[in-house]
PDB file of C-alpha atoms in Angstrom:
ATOM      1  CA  UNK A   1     109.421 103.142  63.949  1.00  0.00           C
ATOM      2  CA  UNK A   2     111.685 100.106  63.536  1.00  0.00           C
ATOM      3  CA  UNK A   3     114.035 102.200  61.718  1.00  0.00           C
ATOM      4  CA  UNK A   4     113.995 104.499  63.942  1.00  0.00           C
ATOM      5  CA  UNK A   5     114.737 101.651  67.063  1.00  0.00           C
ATOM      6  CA  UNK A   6     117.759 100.467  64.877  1.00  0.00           C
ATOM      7  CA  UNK A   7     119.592 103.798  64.369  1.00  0.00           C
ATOM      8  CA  UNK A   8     119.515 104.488  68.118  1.00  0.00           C
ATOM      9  CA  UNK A   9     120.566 101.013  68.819  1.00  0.00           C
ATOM     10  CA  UNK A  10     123.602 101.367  66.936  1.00  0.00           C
ATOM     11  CA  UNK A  11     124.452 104.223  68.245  1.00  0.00           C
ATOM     12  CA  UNK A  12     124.134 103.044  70.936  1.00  0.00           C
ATOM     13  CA  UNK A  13     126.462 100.544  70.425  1.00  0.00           C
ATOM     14  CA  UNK A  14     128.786 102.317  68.643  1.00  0.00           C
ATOM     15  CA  UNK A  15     128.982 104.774  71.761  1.00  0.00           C
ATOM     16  CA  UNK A  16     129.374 101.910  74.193  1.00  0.00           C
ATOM     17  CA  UNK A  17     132.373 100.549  71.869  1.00  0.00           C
ATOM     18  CA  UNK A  18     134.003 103.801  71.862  1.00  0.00           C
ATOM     19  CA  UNK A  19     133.821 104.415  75.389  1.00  0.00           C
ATOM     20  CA  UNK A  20     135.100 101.104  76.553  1.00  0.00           C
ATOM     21  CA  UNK A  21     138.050 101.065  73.809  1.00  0.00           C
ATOM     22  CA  UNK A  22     137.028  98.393  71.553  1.00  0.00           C
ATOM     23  CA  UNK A  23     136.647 100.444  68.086  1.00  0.00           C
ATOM     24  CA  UNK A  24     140.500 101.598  67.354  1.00  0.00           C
ATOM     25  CA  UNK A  25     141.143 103.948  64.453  1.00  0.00           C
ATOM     26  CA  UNK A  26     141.956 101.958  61.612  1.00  0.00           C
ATOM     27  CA  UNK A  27     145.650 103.849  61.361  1.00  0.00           C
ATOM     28  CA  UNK A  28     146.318 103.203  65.599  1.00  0.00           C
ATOM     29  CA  UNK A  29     148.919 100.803  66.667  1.00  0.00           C
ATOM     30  CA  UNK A  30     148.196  96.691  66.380  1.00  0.00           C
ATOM     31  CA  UNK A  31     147.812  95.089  70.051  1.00  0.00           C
ATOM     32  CA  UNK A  32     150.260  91.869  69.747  1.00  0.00           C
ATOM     33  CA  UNK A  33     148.499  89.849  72.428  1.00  0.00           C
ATOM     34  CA  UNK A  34     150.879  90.836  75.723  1.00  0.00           C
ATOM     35  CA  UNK A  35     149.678  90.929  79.093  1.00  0.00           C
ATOM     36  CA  UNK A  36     149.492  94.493  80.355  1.00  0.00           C
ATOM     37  CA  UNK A  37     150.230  96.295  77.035  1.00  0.00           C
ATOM     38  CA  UNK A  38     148.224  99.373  76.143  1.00  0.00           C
ATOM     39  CA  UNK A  39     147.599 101.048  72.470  1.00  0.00           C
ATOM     40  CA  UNK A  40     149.745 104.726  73.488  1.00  0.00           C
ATOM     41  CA  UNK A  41     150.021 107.338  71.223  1.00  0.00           C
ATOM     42  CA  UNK A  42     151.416 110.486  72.196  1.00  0.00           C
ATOM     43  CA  UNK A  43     154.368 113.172  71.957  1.00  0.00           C
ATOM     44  CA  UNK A  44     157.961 112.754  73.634  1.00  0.00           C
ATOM     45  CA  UNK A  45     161.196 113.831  73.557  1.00  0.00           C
ATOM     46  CA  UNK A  46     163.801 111.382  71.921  1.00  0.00           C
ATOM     47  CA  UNK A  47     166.628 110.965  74.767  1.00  0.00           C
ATOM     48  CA  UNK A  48     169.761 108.867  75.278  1.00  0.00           C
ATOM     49  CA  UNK A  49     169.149 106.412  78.033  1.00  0.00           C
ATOM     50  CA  UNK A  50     172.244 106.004  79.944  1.00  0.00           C
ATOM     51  CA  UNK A  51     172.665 110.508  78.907  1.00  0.00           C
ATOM     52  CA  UNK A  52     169.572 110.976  81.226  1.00  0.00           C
ATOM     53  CA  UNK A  53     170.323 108.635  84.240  1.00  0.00           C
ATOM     54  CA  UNK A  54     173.855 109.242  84.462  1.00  0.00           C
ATOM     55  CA  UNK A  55     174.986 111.944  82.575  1.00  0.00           C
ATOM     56  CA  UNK A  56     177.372 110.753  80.089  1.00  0.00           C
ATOM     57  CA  UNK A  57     176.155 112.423  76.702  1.00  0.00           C
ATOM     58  CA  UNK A  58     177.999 111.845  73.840  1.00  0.00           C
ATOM     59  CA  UNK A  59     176.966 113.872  70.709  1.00  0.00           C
ATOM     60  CA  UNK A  60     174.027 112.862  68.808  1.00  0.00           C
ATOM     61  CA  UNK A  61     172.688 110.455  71.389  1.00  0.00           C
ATOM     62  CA  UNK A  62     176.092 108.072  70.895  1.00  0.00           C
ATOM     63  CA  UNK A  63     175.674 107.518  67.121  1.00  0.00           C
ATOM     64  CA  UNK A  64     173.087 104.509  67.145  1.00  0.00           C
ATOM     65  CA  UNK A  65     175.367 102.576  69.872  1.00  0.00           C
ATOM     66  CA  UNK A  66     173.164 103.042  73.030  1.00  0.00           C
ATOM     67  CA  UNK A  67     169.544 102.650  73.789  1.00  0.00           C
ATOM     68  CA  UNK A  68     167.354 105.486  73.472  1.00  0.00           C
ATOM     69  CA  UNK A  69     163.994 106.623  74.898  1.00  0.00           C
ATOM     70  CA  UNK A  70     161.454 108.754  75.206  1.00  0.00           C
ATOM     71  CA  UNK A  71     160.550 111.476  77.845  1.00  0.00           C
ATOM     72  CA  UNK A  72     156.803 112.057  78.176  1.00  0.00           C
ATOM     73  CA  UNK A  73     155.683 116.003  78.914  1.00  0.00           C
ATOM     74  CA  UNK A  74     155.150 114.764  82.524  1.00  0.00           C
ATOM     75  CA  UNK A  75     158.722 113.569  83.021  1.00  0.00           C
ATOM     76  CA  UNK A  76     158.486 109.638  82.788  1.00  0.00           C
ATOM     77  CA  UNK A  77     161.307 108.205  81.102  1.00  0.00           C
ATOM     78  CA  UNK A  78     160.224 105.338  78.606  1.00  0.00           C
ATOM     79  CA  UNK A  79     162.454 102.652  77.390  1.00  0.00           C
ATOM     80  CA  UNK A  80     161.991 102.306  73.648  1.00  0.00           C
ATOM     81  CA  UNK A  81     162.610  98.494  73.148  1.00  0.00           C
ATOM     82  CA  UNK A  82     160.882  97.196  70.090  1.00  0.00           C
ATOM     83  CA  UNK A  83     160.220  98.069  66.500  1.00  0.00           C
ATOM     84  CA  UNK A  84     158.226  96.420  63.902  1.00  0.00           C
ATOM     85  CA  UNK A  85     161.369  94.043  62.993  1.00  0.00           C
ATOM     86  CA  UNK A  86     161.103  90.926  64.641  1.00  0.00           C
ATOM     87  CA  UNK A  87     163.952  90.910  67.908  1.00  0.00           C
ATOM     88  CA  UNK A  88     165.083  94.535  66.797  1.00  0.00           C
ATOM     89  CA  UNK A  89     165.112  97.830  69.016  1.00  0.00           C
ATOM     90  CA  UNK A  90     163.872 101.263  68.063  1.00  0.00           C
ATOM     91  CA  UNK A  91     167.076 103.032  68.204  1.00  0.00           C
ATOM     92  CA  UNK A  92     167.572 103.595  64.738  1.00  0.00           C
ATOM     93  CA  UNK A  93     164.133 105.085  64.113  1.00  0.00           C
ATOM     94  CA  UNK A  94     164.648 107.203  67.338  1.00  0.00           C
ATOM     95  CA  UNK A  95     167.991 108.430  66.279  1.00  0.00           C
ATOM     96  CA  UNK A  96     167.357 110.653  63.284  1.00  0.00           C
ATOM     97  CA  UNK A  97     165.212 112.527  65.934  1.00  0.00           C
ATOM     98  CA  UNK A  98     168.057 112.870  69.292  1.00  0.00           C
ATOM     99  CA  UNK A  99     166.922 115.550  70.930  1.00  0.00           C
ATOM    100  CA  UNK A 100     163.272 116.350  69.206  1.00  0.00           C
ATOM    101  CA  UNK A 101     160.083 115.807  70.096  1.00  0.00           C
ATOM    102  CA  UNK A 102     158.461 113.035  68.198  1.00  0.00           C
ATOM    103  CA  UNK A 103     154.592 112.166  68.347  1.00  0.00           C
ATOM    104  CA  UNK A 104     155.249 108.176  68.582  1.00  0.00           C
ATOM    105  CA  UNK A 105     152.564 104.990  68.265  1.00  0.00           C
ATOM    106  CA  UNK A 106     152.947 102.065  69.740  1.00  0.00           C
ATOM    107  CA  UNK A 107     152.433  99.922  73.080  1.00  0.00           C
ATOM    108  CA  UNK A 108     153.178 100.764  76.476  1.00  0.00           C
ATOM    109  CA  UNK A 109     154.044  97.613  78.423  1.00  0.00           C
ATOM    110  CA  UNK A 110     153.152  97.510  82.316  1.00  0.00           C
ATOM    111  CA  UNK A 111     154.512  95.247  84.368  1.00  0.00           C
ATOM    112  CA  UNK A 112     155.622  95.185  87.778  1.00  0.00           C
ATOM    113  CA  UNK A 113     159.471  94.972  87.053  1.00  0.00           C
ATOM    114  CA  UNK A 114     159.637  97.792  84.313  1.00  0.00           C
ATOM    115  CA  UNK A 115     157.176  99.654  82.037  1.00  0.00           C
ATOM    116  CA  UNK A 116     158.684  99.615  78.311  1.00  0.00           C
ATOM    117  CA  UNK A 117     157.373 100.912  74.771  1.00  0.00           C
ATOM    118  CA  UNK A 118     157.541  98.833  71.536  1.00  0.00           C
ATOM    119  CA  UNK A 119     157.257 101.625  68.888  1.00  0.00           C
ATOM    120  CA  UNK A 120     155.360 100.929  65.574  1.00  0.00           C
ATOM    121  CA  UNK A 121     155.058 104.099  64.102  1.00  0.00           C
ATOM    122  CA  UNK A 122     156.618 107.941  64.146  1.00  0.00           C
ATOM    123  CA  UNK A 123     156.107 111.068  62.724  1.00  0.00           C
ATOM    124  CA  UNK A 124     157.194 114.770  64.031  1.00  0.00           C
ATOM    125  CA  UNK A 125     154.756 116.538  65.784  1.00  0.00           C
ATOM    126  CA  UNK A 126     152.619 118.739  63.286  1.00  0.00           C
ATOM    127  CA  UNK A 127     153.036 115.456  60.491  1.00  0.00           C
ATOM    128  CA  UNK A 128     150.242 114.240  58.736  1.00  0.00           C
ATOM    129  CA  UNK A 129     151.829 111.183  57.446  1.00  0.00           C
ATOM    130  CA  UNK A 130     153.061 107.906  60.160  1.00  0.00           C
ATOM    131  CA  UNK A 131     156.876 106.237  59.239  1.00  0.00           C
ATOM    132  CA  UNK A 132     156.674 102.946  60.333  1.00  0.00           C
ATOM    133  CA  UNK A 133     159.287 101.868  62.243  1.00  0.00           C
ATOM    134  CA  UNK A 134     161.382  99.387  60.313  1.00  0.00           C
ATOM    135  CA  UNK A 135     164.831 101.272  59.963  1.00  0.00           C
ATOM    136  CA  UNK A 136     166.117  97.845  61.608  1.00  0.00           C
ATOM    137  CA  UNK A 137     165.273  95.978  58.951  1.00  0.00           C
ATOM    138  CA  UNK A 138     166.511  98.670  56.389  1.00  0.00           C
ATOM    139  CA  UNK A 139     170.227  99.061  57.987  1.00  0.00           C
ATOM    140  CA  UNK A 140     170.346  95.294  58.105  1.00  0.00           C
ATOM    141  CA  UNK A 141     169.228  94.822  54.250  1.00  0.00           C
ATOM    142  CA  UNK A 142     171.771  97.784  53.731  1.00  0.00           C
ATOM    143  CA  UNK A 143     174.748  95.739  55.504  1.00  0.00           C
ATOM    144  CA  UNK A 144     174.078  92.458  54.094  1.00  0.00           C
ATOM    145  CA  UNK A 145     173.054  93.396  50.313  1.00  0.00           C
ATOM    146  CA  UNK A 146     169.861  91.877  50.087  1.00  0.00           C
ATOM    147  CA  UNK A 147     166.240  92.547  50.076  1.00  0.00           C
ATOM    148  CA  UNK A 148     164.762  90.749  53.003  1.00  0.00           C
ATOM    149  CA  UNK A 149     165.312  91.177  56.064  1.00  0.00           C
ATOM    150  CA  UNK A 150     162.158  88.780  56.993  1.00  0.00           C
ATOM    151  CA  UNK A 151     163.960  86.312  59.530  1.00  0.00           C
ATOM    152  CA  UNK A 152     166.737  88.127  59.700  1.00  0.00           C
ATOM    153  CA  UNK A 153     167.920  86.830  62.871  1.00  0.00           C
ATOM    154  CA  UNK A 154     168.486  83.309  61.620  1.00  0.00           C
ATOM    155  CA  UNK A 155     170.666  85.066  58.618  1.00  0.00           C
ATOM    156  CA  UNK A 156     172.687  87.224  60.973  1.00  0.00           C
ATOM    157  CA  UNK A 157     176.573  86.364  61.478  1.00  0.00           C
ATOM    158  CA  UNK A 158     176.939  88.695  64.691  1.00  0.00           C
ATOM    159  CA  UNK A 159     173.398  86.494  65.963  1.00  0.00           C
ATOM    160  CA  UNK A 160     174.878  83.510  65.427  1.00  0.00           C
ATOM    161  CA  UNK A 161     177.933  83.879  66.983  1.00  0.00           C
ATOM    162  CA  UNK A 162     176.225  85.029  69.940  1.00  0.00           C
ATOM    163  CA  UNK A 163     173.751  82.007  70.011  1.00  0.00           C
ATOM    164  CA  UNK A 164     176.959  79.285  69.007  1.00  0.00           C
ATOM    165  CA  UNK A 165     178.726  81.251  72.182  1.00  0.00           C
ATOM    166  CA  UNK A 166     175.692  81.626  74.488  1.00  0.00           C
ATOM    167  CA  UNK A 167     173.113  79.358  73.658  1.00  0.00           C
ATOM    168  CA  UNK A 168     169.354  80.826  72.500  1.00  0.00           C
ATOM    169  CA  UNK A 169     168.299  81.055  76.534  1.00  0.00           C
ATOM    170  CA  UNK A 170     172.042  83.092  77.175  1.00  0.00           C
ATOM    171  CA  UNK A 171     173.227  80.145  78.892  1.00  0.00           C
ATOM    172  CA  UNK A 172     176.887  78.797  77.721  1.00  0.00           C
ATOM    173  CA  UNK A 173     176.097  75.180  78.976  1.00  0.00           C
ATOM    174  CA  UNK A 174     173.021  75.331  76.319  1.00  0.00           C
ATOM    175  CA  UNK A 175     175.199  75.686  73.409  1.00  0.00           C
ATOM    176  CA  UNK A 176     173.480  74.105  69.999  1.00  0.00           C
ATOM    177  CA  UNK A 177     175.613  72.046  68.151  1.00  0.00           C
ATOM    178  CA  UNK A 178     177.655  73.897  64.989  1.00  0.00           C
ATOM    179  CA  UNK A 179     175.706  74.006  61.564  1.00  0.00           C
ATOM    180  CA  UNK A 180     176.867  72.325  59.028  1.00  0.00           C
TER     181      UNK A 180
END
């Protein structure tokens, strides 16, 4: 009888977790902690940002120079911000796939202002296997011949010119003194 208790008990729980959200597939995006985010996984077409809202398209969604997003099958346009590199976009992972449809994991972001998506993971639709998204962090270990790219942004000569010149907050009256 006890045995019998337990097993309905768990199930119980374990349908109570499911329908609330709390058990996540072991293979689903990682929550980071943000106010308003939400574990989204779904398919999109890969679009050029500034190509949908004002109609300048250069060829291959402008070569890994402008922002890219995704379009969602009921026509909201989602900024793709974030990747799994620390401070780097998605726009390299997105750009392979200009123009496709993609079946992307990640978070969506609500907040009043804007609603964004930090990507962690891609794959076309049909795809078994997940790529992570990390091609930030592979172009910039590319560039500077090394292998890490952990930190990067404390390494980066195009960073650091932009912090010496704007300060870390983008203020120019918050400039940190040279390194020496």
């Amino acid at each position: 009888m006890g045995d019998v208790i337990m097993r309905r008990l768990c199930s119980l729980f374990i349908a109570a977790a499911l329908y609330t959200g709390a058990i996540v597939p072991a293979d689903a995006a990682q929550k980071w902690g943000i106010d308003g985010e939400m574990i989204a996984q779904f398919e999109a077409k890969v679009v050029d940002l500034l190509c949908e809202l004002s109609g300048d398209c250069p060829a291959s969604c402008g070569g890994g120079k402008r922002q890219l997003g995704l379009v969602r099958d009921d026509g909201t346009l989602l900024l793709a911000v974030k990747s799994n590199t620390l401070f780097a976009g998605a726009a390299l992972d997105l750009l392979p796939h200009c123009g496709e449809r993609v079946e992307v994991d990640g978070l969506i972001i609500s907040h009043p202002a804007m609603v964004i998506y930090m990507l962690q993971r891609l794959r076309k639709p049909g795809d078994t296997d997940w790529v992570r998204a990390t091609a930030f962090a592979e172009d910039w270990k590319r560039r500077n011949n090394t292998e890490n790219a952990k930190r990067w942004f404390r390494r980066d000569s195009i960073s650091g010119e932009v912090i010496r010149t704007f300060g870390k907050v983008g203020r120019p009256d918050i400039v940190p003194p040279p390194s020496e």
